[in-house]
CSV table of C-alpha atoms and ligand atoms in Angstrom, one decimal:
chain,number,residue,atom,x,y,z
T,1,UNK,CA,157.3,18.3,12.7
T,2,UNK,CA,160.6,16.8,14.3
T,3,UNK,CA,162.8,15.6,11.3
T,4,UNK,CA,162.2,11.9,10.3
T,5,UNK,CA,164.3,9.1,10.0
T,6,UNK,CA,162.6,5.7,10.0
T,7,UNK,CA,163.8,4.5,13.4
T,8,UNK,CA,161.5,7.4,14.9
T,9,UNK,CA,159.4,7.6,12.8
T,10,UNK,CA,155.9,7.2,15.2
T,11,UNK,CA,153.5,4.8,13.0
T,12,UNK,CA,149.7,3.7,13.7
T,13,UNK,CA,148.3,1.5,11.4
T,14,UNK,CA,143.9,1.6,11.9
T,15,UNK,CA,141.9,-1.3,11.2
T,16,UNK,CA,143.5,-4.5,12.3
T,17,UNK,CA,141.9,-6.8,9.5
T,18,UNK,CA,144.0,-8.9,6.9
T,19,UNK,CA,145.8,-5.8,5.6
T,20,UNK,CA,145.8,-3.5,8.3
T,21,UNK,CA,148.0,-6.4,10.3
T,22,UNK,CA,149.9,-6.8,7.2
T,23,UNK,CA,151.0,-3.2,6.7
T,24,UNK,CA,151.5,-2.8,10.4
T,25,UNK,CA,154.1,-6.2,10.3
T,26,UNK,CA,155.6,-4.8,7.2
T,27,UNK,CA,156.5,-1.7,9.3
T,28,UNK,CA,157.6,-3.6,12.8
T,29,UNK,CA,159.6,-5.9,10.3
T,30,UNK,CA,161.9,-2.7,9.7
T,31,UNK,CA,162.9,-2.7,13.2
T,32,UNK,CA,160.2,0.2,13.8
T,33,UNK,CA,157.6,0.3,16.5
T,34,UNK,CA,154.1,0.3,15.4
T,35,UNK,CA,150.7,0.7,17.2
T,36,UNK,CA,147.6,-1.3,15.1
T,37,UNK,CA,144.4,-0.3,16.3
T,38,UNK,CA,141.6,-2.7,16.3
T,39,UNK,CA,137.7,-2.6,17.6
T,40,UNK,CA,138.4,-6.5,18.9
T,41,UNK,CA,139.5,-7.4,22.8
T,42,UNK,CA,140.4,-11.0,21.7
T,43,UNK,CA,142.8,-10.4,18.8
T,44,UNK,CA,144.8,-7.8,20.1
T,45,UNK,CA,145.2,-9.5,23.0
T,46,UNK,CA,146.0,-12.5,21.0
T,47,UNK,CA,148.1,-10.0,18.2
T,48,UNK,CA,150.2,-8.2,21.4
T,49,UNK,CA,150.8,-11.9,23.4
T,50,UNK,CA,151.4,-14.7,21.1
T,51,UNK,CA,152.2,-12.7,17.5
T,52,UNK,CA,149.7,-14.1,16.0
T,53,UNK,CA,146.0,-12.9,14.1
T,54,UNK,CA,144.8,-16.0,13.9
T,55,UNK,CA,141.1,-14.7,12.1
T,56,UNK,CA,142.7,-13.1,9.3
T,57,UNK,CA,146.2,-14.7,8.8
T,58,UNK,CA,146.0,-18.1,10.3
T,59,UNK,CA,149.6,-19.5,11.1
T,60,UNK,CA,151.8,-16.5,10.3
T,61,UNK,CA,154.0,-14.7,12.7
T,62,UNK,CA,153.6,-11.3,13.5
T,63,UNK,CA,156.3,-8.2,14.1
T,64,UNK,CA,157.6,-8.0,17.9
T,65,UNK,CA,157.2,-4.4,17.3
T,66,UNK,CA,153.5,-4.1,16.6
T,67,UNK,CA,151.6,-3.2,19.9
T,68,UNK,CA,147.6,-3.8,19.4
T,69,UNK,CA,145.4,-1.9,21.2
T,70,UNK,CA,141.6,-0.9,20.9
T,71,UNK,CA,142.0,2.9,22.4
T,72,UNK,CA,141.7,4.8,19.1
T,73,UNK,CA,142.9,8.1,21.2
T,74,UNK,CA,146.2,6.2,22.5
T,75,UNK,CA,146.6,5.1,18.3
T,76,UNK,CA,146.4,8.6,17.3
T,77,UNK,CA,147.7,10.8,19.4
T,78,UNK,CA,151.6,10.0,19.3
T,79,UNK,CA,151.4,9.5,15.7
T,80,UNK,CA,153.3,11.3,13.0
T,81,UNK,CA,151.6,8.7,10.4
T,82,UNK,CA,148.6,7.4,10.2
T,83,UNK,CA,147.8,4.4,7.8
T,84,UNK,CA,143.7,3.5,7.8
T,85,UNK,CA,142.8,0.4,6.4
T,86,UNK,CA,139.1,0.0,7.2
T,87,UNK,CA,136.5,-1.2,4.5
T,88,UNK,CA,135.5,1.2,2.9
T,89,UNK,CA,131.5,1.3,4.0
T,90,UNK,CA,132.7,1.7,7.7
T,91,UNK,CA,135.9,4.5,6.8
T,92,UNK,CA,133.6,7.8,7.1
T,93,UNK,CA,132.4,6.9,10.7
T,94,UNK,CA,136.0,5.8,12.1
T,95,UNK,CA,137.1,9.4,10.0
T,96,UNK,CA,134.6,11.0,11.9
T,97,UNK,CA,135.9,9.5,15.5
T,98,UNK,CA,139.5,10.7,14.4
T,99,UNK,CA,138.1,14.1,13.8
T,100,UNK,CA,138.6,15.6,17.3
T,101,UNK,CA,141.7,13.3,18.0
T,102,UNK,CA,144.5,14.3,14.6
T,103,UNK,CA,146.0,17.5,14.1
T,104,UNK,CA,147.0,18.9,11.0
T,105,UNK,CA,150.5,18.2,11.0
T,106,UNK,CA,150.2,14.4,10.9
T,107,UNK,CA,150.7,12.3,7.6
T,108,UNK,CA,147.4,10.1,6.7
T,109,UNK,CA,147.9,7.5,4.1
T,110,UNK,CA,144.9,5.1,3.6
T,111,UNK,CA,144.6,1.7,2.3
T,112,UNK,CA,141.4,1.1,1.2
T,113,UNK,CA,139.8,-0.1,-2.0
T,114,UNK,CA,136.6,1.1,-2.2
T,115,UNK,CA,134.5,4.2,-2.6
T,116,UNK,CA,131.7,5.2,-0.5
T,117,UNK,CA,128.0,3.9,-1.3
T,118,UNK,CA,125.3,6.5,-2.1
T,119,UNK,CA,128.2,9.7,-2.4
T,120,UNK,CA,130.4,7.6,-4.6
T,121,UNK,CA,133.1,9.4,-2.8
T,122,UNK,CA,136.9,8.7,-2.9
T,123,UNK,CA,138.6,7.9,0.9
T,124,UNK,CA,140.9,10.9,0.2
T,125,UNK,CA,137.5,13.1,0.3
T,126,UNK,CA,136.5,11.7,3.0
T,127,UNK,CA,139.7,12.0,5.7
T,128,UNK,CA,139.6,15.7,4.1
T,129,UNK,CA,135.8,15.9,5.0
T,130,UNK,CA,136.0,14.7,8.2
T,131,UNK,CA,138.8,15.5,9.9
T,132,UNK,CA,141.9,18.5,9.6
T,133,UNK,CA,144.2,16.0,8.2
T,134,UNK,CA,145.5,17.3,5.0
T,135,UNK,CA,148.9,15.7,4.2
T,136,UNK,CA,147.0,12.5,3.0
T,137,UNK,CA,147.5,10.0,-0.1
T,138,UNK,CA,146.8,6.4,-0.4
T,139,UNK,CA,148.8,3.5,-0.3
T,140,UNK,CA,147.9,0.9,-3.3
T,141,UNK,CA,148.9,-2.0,-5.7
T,142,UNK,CA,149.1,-5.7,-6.2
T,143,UNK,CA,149.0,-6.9,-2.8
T,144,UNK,CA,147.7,-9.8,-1.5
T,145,UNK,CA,148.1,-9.8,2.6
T,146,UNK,CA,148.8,-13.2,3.0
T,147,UNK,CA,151.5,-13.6,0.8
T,148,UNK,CA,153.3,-10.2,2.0
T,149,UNK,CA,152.5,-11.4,5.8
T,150,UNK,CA,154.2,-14.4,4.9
T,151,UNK,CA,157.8,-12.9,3.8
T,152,UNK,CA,156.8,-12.9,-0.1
T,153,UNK,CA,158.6,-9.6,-2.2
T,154,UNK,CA,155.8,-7.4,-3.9
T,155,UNK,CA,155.8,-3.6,-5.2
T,156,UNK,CA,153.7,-1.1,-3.9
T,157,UNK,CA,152.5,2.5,-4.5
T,158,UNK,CA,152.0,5.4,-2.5
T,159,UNK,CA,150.1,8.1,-4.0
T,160,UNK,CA,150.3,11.9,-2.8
T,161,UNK,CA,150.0,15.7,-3.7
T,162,UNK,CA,152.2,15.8,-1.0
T,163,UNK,CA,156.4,14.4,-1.4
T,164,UNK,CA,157.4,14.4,2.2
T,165,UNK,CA,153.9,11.9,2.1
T,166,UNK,CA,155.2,9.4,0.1
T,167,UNK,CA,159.0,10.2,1.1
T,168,UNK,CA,157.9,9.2,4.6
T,169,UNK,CA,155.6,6.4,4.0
T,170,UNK,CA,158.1,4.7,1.2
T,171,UNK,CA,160.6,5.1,4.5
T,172,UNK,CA,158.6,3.0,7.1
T,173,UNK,CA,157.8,0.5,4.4
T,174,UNK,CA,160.6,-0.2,1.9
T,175,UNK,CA,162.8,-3.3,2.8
T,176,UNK,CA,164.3,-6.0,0.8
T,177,UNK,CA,160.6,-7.6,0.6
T,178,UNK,CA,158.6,-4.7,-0.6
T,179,UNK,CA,159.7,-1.9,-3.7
T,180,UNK,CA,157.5,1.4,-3.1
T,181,UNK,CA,157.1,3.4,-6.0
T,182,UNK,CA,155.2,7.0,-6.0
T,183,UNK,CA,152.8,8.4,-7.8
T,184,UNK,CA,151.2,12.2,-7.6
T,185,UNK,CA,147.7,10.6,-9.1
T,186,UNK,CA,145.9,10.1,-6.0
T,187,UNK,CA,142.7,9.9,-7.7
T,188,UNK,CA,143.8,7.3,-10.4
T,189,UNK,CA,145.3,4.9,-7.7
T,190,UNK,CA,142.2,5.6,-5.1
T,191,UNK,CA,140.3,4.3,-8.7
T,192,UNK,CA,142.5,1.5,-10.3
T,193,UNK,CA,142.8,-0.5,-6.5
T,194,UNK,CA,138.6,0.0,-6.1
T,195,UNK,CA,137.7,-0.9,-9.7
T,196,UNK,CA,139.8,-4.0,-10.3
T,197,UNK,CA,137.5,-5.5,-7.7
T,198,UNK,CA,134.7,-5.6,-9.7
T,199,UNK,CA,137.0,-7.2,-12.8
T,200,UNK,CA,137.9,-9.8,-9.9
T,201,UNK,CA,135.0,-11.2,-9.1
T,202,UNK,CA,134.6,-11.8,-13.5
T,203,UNK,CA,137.6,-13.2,-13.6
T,204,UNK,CA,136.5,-15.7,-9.9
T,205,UNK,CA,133.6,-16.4,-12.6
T,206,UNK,CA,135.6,-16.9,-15.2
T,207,UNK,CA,138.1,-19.9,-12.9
T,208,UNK,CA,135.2,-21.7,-12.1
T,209,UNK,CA,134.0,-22.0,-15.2
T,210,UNK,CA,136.8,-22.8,-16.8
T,211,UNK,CA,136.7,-20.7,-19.6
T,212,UNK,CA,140.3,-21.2,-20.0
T,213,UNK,CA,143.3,-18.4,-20.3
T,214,UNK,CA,142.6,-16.9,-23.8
T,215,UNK,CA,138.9,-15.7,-22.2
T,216,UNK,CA,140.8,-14.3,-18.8
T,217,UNK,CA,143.3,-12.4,-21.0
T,218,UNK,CA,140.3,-11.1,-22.5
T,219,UNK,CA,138.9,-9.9,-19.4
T,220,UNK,CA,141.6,-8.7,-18.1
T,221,UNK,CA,142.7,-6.5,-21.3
T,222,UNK,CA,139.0,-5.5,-22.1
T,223,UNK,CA,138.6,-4.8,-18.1
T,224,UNK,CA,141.2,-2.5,-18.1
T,225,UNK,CA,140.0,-0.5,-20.8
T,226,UNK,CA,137.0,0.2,-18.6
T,227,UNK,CA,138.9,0.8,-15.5
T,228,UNK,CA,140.5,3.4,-17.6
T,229,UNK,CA,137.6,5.0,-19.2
T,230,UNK,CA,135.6,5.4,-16.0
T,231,UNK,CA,138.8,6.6,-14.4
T,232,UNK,CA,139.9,9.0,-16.8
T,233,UNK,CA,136.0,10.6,-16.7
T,234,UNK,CA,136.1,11.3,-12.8
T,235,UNK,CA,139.6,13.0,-13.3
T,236,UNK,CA,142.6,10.5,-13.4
T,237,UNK,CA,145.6,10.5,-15.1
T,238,UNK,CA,145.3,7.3,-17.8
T,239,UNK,CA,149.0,6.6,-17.2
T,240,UNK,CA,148.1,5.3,-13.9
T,241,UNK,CA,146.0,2.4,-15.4
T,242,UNK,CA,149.2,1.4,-16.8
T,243,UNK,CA,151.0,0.9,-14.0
T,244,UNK,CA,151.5,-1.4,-10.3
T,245,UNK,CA,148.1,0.3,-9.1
T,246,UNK,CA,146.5,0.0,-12.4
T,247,UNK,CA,147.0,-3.2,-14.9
T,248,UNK,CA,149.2,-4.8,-12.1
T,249,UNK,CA,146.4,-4.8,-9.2
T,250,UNK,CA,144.2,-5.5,-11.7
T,251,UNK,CA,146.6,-8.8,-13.0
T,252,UNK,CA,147.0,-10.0,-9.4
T,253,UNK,CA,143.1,-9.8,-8.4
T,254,UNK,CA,142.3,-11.5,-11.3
T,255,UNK,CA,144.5,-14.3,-11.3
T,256,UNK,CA,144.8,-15.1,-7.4
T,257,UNK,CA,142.4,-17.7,-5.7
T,258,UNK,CA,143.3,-15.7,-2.4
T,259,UNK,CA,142.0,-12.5,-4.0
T,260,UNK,CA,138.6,-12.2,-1.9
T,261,UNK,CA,136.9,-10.5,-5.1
T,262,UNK,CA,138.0,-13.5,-6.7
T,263,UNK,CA,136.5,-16.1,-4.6
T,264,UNK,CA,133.0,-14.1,-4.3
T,265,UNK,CA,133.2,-14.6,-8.2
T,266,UNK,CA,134.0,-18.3,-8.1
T,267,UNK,CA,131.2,-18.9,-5.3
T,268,UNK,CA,128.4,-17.4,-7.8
T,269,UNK,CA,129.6,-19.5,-10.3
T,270,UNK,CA,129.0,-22.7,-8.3
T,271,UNK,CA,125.5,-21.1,-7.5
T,272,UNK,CA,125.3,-20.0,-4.1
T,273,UNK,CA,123.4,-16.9,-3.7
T,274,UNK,CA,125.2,-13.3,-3.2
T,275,UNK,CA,124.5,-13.8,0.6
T,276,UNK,CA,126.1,-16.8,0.9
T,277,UNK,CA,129.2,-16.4,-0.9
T,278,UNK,CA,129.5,-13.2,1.0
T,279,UNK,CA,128.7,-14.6,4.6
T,280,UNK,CA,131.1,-17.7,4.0
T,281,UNK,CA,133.8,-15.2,3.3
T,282,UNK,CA,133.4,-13.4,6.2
T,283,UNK,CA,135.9,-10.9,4.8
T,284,UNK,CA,135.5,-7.7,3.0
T,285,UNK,CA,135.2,-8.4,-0.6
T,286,UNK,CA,135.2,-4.6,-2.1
T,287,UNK,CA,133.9,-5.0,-5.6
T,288,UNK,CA,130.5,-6.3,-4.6
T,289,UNK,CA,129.5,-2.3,-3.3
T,290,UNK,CA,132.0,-0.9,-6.2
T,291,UNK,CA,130.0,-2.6,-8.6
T,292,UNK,CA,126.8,-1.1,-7.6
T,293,UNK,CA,128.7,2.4,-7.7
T,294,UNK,CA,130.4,2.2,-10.7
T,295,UNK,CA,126.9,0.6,-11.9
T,296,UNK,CA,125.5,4.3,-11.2
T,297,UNK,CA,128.3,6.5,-12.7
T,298,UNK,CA,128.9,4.7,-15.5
T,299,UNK,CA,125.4,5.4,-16.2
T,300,UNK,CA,125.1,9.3,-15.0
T,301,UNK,CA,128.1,10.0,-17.2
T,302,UNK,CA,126.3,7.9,-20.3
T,303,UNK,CA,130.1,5.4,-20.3
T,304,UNK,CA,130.2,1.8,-21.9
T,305,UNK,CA,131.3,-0.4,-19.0
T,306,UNK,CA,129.8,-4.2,-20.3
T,307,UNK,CA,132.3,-5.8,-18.2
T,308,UNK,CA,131.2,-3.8,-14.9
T,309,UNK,CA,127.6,-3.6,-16.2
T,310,UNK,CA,127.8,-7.6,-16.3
T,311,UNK,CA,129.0,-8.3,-13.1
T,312,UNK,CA,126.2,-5.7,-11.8
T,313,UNK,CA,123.7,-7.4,-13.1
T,314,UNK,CA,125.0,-10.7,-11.7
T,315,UNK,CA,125.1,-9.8,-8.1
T,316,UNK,CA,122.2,-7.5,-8.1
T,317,UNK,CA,119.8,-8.3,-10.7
T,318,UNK,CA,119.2,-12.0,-11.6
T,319,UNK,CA,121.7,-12.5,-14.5
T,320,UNK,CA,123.4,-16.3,-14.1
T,321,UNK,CA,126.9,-16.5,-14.5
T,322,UNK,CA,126.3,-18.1,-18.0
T,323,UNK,CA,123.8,-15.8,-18.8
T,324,UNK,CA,126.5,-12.5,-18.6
T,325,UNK,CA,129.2,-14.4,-20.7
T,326,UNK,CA,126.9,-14.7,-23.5
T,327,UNK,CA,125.4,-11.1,-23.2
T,328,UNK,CA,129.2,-9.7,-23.3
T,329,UNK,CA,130.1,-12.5,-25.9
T,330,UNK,CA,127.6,-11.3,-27.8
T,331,UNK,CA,127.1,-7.3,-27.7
T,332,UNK,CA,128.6,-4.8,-29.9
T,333,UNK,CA,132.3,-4.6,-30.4
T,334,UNK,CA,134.4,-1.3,-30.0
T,335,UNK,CA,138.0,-0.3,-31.1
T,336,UNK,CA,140.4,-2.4,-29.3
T,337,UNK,CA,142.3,1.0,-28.0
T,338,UNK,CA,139.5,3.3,-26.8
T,339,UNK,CA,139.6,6.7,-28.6
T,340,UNK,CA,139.0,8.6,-25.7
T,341,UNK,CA,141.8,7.0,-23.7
T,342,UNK,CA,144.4,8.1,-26.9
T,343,UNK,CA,142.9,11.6,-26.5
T,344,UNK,CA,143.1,11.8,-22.9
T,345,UNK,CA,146.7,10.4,-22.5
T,346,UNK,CA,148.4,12.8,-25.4
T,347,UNK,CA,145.9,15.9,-23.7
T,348,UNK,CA,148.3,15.3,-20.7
T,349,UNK,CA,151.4,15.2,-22.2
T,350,UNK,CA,151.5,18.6,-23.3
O,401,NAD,N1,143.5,-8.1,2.2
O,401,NAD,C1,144.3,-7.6,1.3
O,401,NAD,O1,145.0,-8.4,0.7
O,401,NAD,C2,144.2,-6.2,0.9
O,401,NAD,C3,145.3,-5.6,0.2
O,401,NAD,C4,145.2,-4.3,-0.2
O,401,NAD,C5,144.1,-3.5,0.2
O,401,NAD,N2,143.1,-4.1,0.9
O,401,NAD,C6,142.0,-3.2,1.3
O,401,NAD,O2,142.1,-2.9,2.6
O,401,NAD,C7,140.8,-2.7,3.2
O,401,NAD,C8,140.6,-3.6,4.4
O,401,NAD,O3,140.7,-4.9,3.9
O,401,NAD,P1,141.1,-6.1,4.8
O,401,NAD,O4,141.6,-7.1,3.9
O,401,NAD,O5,141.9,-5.7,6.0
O,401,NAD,O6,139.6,-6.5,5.4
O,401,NAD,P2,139.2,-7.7,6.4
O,401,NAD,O7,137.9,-8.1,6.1
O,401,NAD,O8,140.3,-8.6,6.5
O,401,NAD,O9,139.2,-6.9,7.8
O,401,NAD,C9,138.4,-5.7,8.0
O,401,NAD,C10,138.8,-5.1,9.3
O,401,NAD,O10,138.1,-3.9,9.4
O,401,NAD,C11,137.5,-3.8,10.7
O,401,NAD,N3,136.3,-3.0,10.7
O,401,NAD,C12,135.2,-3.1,10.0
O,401,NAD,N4,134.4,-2.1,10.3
O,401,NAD,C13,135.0,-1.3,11.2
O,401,NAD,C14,134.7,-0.1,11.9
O,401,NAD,N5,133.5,0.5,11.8
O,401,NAD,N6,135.6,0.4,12.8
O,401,NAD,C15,136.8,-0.2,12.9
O,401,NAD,N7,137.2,-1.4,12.3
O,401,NAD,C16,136.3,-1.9,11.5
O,401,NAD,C17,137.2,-5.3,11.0
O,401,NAD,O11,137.0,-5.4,12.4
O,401,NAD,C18,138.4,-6.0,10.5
O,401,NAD,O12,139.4,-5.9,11.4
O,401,NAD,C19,139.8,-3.0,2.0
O,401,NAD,O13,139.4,-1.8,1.4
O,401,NAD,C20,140.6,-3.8,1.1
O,401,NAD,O14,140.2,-3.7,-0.3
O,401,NAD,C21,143.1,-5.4,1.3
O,402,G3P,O1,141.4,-10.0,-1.6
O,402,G3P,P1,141.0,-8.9,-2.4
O,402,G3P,O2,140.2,-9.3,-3.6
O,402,G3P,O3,140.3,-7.8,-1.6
O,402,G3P,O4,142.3,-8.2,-3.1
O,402,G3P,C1,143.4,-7.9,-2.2
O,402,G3P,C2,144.2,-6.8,-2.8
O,402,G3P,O5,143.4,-5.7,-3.2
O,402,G3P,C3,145.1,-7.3,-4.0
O,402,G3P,O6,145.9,-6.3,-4.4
């Protein structure tokens, strides 16, 4: 590959959703022309003639330099990075349409917070299942769309095996707005971004009941230990927890009425169904399938998880709201610093 500098850098963002715009106006904000692929007529249209994505981020103003189009070949083929920011549930079939289009020498970075239902596989295994792309990482951290659409500074991660991944990808993104930090834990940041999610929709829970701040600390603190725990078990580093795509996703989510996690959370609280709160959002609200699979591995690897278990038992099996706080207010109580997390974290510094 050519040698980069960010003014030629060729960028496609996929999936043209509330981040997948955002990234791809982060980029054209930077003076650097980006193509966002969509599956919708209408809002490219709308994205390439008036700047605008009026479904997702209602009165902001979007990059000149992003040019929306629904040909996934035309996305791809000019590329030298990719970003893919599609849910989650939908990334293995898109993967599996970009299979006969990439070539091994193109950078893949995706921006998804999820893992895959049934496989409880991570996105990174599934680009690498898929396709021939193998310079991949993920792109993670506290960031709501909205408020980084809308000009707001925020710090970011991009996680790789690969340097020139992260070197390239920090490139297209950095600005005065946005600080991108790197990380060589693709697996821990692939986990911290999904598993917050399910933390979020507590913590939505937790706003509309108005358990006050003491009892969201809690949740927060106590949530993060899980995060950890789970993470560390299917292979990540437990340093990563303790950074912008761990305990700083995790802060942001929880605290954030725009988080959609957050406002699935608040919705059950006020008693509609799981349905409806997820219908009226018509977004993607992660942590609702996340729970389900951290629901299953938590239990195949025999973890503690009341938190996660909680919320599963919420959306899937019955439990009110009311019902789960005083369950977890009322079951056993561990070490504040999990054992297993000490172990773990001085195991990798030698
Ligand atoms: N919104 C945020 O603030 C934010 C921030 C960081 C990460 N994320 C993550 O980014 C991912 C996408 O979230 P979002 O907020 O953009 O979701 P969204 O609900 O705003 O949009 C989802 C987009 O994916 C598209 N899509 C769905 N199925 C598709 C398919 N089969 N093929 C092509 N496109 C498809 C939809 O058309 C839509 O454009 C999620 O994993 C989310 O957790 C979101
Ligand atoms: O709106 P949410 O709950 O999907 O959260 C968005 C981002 O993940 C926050 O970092």
């Amino acid at each position: 590959m050519a040698e980069h500098t960010t003014a030629t850098t060729r960028v496609s963002v996929l999936g043209a959703g509330n981040w997948g715009t955002t990234v791809a106006h982060l980029i054209g904000q930077n003076g650097i022309p980006v193509t966002l692929w969509g599956r919708n007529e209408e809002s490219c249209a709308e994205i390439n003639e008036q700047r605008r994505n009026s479904r997702y981020l209602k009165g902001l103003e979007l990059s000149e330099h992003i040019t929306a189009t629904t040909e996934l070949a035309k996305a791809v083929e000019e590329a030298e990075l990719l970003f893919l920011v599609i849910p989650s549930q939908a990334f293995r079939s898109v993967c599996a349409d970009l299979g006969d289009l990439v070539r091994p020498n193109q950078l893949a970075v995706h921006a998804t917070k999820g893992l895959e239902l049934g496989t409880g596989r991570r996105m990174t295994e599934i680009i690498r299942a898929e396709t021939c792309l193998r310079q991949i990482g993920v792109l993670s951290g506290p960031n709501i769309a909205r408020e980084m659409c809308a000009g707001k500074p925020a710090g970011t991660v991009v996680a790789s095996r690969f340097p020139r991944v992260i070197e390239v990808s920090r490139e297209v993104l950095k600005s005065h707005q946005l600080r991108v930090y790197g990380n060589t834990d693709v697996v821990g940041v692939e986990l911290g971004g999904t598993l917050k999610n399910i933390i979020a929709i507590a913590a939505g829970m937790a706003t509309q009941m108005e358990l006050g701040e003491n009892a969201k600390s809690l949740l927060i603190t106590r949530g993060l230990s899980e995060i950890a725990r789970l993470g560390v078990a299917l292979g990540a580093d437990p340093m990563t927890f303790s950074g912008l795509a761990g305990i700083g996703d995790l802060m942001v989510t929880c605290a954030s009425p725009l988080s959609r996690n957050h406002r699935v959370g608040a919705a059950l609280a006020r008693g509609m169904s799981l349905k409806e709160a997820v219908d009226s959002l018509g977004m993607v609200a992660e942590g609702v399938k996340a729970a389900k699979i951290a629901e299953q591995l938590t239990g195949e690897l025999g973890l503690r998880a009341p938190l996660m278990h909680a919320v599963y038992r919420v959306l899937y099996d019955g439990l009110t709201p009311a019902e789960g706080l005083r369950e977890l207010m009322t079951g056993a109580v561990q070490e504040d610093i999990d054992p297993s997390l000490t172990r773990a974290a001085a195991t990798k510094k030698r």
